[in-house]
Coordinates of C-alpha atoms and ligand atoms in Angstrom, one line a residue:
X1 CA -8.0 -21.9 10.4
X2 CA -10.5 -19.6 10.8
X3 CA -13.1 -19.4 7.9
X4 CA -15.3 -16.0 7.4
X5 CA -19.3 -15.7 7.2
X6 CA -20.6 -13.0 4.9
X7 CA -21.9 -11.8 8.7
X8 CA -18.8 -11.2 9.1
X9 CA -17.9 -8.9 5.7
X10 CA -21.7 -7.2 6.3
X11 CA -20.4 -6.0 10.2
X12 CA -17.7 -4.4 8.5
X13 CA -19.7 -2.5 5.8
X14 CA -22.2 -1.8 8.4
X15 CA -19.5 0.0 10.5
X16 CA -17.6 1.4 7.3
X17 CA -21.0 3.2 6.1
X18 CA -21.9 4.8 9.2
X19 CA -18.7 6.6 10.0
X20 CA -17.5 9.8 8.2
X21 CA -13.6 10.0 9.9
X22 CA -12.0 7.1 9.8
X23 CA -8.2 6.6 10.8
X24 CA -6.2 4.0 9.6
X25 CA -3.1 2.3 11.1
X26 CA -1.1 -1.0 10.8
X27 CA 1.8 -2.4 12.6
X28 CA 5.4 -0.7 13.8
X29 CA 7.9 -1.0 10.4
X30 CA 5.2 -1.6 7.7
X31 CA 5.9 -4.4 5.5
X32 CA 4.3 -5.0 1.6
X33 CA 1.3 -6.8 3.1
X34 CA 0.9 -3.4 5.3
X35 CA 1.5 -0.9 3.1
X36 CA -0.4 -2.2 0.2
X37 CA -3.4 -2.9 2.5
X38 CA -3.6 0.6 3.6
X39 CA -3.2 2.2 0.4
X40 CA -6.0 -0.1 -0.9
X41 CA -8.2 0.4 1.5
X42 CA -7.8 4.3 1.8
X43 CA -8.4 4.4 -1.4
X44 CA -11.8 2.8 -1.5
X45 CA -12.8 5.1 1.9
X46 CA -12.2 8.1 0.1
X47 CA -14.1 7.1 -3.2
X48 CA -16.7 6.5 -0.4
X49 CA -17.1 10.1 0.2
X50 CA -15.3 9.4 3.7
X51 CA -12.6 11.8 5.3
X52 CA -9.3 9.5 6.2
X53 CA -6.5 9.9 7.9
X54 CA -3.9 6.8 7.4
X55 CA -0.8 6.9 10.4
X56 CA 2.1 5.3 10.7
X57 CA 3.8 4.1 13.8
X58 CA 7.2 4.1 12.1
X59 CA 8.8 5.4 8.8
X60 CA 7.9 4.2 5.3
X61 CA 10.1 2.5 3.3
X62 CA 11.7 4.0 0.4
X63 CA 10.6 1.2 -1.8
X64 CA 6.9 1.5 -0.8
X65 CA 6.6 5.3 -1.6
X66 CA 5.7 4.4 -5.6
X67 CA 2.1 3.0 -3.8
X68 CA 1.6 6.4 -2.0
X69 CA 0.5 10.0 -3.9
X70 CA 1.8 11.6 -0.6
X71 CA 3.7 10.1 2.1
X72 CA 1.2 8.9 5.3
X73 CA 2.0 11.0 8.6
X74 CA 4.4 8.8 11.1
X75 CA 2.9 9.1 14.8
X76 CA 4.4 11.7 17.2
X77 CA 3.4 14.1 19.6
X78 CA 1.9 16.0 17.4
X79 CA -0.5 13.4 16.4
X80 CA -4.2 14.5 17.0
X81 CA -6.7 11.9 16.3
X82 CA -9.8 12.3 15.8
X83 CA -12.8 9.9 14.2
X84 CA -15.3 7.5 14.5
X85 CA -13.9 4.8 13.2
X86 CA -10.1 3.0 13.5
X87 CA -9.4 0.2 10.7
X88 CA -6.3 -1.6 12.1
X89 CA -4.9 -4.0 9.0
X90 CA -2.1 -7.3 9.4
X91 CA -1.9 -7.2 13.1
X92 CA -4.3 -7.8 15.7
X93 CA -1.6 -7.1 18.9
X94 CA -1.1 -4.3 20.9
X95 CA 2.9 -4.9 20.9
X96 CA 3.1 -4.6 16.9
X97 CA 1.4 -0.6 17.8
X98 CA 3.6 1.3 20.2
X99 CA 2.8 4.7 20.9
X100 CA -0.6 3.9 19.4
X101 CA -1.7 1.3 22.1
X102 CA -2.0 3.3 24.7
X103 CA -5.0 5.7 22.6
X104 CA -6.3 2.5 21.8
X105 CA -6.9 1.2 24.9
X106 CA -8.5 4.2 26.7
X107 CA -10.4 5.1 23.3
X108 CA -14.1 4.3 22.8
X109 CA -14.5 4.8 19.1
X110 CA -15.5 1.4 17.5
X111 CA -12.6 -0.8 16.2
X112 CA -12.1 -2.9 12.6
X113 CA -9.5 -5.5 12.2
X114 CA -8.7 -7.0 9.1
X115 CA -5.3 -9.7 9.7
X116 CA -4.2 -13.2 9.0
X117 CA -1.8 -13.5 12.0
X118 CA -2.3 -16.4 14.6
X119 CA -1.5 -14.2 17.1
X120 CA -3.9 -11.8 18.8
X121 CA -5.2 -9.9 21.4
X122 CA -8.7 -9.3 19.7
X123 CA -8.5 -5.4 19.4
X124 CA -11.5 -5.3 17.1
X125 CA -15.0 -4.8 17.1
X126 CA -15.4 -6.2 14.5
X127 CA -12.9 -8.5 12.8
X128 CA -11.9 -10.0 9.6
X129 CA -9.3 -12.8 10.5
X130 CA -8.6 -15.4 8.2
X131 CA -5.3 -17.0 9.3
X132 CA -6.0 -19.0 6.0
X133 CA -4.9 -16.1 3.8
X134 CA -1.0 -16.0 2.2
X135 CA -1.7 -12.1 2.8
X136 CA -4.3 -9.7 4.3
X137 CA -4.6 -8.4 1.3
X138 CA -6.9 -11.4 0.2
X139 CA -8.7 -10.5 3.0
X140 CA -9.1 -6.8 1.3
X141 CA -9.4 -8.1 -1.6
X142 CA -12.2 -10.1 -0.6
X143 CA -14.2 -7.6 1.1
X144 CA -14.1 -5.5 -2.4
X145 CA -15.5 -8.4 -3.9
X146 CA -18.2 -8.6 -1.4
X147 CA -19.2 -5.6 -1.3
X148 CA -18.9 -4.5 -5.2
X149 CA -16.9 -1.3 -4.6
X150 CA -14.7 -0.6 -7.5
X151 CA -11.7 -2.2 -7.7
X152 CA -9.7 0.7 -9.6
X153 CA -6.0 0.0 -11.2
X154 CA -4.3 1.8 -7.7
X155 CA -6.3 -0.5 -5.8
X156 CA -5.2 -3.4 -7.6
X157 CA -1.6 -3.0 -7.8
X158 CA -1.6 -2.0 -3.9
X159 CA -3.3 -5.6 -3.3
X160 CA -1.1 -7.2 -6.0
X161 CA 2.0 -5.6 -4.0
X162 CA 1.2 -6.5 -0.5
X163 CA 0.2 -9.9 -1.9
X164 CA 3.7 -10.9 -3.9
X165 CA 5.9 -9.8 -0.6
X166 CA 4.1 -11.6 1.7
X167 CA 4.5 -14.2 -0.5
X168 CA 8.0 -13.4 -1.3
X169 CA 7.2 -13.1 -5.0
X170 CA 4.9 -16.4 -5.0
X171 CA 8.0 -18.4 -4.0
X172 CA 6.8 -19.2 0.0
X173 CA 4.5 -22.3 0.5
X174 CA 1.9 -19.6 1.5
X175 CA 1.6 -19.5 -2.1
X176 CA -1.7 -21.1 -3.3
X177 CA -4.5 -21.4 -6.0
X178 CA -6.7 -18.3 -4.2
X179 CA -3.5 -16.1 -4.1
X180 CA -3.1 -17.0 -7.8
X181 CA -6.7 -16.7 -9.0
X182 CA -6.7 -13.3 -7.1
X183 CA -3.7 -11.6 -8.6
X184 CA -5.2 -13.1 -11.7
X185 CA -8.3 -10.7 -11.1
X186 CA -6.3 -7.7 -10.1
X187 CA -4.1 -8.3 -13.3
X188 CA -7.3 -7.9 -15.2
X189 CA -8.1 -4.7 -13.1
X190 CA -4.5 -3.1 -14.5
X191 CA -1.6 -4.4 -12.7
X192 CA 1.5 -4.6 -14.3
X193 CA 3.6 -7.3 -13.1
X194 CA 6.6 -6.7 -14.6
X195 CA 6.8 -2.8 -13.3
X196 CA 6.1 -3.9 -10.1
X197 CA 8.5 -6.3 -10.0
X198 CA 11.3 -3.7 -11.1
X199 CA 10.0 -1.4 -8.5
X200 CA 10.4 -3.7 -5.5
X201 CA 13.0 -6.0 -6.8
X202 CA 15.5 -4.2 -8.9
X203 CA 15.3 -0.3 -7.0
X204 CA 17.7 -1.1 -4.2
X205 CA 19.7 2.0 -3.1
X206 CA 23.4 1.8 -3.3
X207 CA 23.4 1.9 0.9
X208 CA 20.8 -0.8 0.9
X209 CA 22.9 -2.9 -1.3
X210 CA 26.1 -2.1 1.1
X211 CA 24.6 -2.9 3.9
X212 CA 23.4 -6.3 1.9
X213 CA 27.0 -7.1 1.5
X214 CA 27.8 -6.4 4.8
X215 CA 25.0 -9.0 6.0
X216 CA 26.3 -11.6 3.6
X217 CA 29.9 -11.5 5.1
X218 CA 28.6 -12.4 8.4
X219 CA 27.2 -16.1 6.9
X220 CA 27.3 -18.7 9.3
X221 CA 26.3 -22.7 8.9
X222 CA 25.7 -24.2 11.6
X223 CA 24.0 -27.9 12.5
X224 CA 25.1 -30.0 9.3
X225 CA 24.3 -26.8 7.1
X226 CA 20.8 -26.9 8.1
X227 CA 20.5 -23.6 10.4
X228 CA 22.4 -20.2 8.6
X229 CA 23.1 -17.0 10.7
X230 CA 23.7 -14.1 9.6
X231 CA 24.0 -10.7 11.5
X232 CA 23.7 -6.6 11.0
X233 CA 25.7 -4.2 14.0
X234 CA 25.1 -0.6 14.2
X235 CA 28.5 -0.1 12.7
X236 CA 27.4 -2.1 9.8
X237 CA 24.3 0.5 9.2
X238 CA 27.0 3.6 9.6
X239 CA 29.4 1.8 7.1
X240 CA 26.4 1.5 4.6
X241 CA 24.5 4.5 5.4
X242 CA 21.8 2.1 5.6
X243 CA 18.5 2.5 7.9
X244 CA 16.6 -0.4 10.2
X245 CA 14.4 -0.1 7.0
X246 CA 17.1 -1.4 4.6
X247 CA 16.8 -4.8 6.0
X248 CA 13.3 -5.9 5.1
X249 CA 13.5 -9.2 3.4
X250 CA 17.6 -9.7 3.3
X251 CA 17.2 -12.5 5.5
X252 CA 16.1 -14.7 2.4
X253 CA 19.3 -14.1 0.7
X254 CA 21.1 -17.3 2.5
X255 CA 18.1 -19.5 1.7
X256 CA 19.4 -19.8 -2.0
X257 CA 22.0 -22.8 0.2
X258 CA 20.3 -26.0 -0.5
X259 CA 21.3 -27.6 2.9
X260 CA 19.7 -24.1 4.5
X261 CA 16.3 -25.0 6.4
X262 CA 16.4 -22.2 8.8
X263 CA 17.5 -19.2 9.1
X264 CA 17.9 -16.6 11.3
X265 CA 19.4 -12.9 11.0
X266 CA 20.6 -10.8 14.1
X267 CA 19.9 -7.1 14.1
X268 CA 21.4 -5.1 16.7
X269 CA 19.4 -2.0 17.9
X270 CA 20.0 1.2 19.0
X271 CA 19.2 0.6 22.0
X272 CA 21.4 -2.7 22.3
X273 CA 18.9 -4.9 22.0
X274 CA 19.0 -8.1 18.9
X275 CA 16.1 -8.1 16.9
X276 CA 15.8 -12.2 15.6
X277 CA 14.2 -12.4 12.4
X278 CA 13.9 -16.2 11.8
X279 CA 12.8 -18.4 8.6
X280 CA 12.0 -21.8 7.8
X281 CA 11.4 -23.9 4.6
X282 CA 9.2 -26.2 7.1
X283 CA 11.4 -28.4 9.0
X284 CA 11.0 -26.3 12.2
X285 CA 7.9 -23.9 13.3
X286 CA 9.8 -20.8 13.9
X287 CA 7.1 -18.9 15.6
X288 CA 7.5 -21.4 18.4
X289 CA 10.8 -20.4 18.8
X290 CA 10.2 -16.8 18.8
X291 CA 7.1 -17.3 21.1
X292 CA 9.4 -18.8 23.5
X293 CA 11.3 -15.6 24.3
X294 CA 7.9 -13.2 23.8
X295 CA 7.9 -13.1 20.2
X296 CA 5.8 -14.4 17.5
X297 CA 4.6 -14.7 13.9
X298 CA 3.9 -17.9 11.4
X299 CA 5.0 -21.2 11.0
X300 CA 7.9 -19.9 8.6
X301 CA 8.5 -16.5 9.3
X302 CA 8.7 -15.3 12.7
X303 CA 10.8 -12.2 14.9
X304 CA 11.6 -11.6 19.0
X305 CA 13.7 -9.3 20.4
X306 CA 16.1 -10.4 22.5
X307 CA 18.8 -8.9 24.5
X308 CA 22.3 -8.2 23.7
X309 CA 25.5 -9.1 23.1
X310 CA 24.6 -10.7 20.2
X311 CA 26.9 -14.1 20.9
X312 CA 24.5 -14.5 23.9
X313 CA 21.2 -14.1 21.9
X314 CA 22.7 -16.5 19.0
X315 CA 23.1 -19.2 21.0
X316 CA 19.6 -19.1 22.5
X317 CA 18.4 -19.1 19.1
X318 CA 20.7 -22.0 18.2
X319 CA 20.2 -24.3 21.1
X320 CA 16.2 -24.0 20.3
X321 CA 16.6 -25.0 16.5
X322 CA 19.0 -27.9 17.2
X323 CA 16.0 -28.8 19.4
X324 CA 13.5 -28.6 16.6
X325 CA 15.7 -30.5 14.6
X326 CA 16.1 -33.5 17.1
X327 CA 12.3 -34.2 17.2
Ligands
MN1 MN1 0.8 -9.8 6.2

């Protein structure tokens, strides 16, 4: 656990106030946490009088485009950057931002990470980690209570999003007294808990919810009902009409079993390739497992890719959980 000095909060305002351009990123297939942290945090740069330009490195999802007055630009050729300033929010590794990496290495311009992840590979001039925090957005949140810039009613629901996925809707053990006393606060500020919740919760698409059913088919138990898999082929997303998109958080489905501990859903890929999303309710730490193979993430919630077929990649997983289990 890595606790923050005010130091720390006044290098960021120091850099913040002395650019003009600033660009803004996060990681490769943006998640609540991401998405709310950006839109929050553009937000306060542009009522700062500062020009900025928020990029993507893959798609939006549908059910994030309520927090956005226009949709962000995805990165491509055609990307020019130019500023004096990069914010990089909930990731601090290179890996979570293909075709953004590469500018970041050979770039110059000064750096600002703001994450809670374990894993890093310091990109930042200046960082604000605090692996502490159920969600970056604390983190955010945090800073604007620092620093007194106005927390408007966008603001707040952007942090009060980003906070209630990454906390599964205040269900995960991440869930403490500061993520409670803050979305306190930014219910005070305006939010509107029970619009949110029909806005992330109850606005699947009718593909999304195909592809859902699909996923739920494929249910596996395995190790005295302890370890569920589940799995998505490209067929599956064709059937549905469903994107890669449509699967954020359908891995939780299964954990309504009350023998499931871990859990672990197999995505094939385009390019063939099995993307492991894996889940625990704390008997194993499933960022070791995912570490193993070059993955990584928390304690319980972690992802690798792996290579196909996907009976070959299931019984990596497998044989590593049993292991967890046995100790
Ligand atoms: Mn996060």
């Amino acid at each position: 656990m890595i606790f923050m000095a005010d130091n720390d909060f006044q290098k960021a305002v120091e850099l913040i106030n002395k650019s003009g351009n600033v660009l803004l990123t996060t990681h490769i297939k943006p998640d609540g946490d991401a998405c709310g942290c950006v839109v929050a945090i553009s937000e306060t740069l542009i009522a700062l009088g500062k020009n900025v330009k928020t990029l993507l490195l893959s798609e939006l999802p549908q059910w994030y485009e309520f927090l956005f007055e226009q949709k962000p630009e995805v990165v491509s050729e055609k990307t020019s950057i130019d500023c004096d300033l990069i914010i990089i929010v909930d990731t601090n590794t290179y890996n979570q931002l293909p075709k953004f990496d590469e500018y970041l290495k050979r770039s110059d311009k000064p750096i600002l990470v703001i994450d809670h992840h374990v894993t890093t590979n310091g990109l930042g001039n200046v960082e604000l980690i605090d692996t502490s925090a159920a969600a970056t957005a604390l983190i955010v949140f945090d800073l604007l209570k620092y620093t007194g810039w106005p927390i408007t009613t966008k603001i707040s629901t952007a942090l009060f999003v980003a906070i209630a996925t990454d906390t599964g809707w205040f269900r995960f053990s991440n869930t403490d007294s500061r993520t409670l006393k803050t979305c306190a606060e930014l219910i005070d500020a305006g939010v509107n808990p029970t619009e949110i919740y029909h806005d992330l919760y109850q606005n699947f698409s009718h593909q999304r919810f195909k592809l859902m059913t699909a996923m739920l088919n494929t249910l596996e138990l395995h190790l005295d009902g302890r370890y569920a898999t589940q799995h998505l082929s490209q067929q599956d997303f064709k059937r549905a009409g469903a994107e890669y998109s449509d699967t954020e958080n359908l891995i939780n489905e299964c954990q309504r079993i009350g023998s499931v501990e871990v859990v672990a859903l197999f995505v094939e890929l385009a390019d063939g390739r099995i993307k492991c999303s894996l889940r625990s309710s704390g008997a194993a730490d499933v960022r070791k497992i995912a570490a193993k193979f070059g993955g990584g993430g928390h304690t319980m919630a972690a992802a690798v890719y792996l290579n196909g077929p996907l009976e070959d990649a299931k019984q990596l997983i497998k044989t590593e959980v049993e292991k967890q289990f046995l100790n």
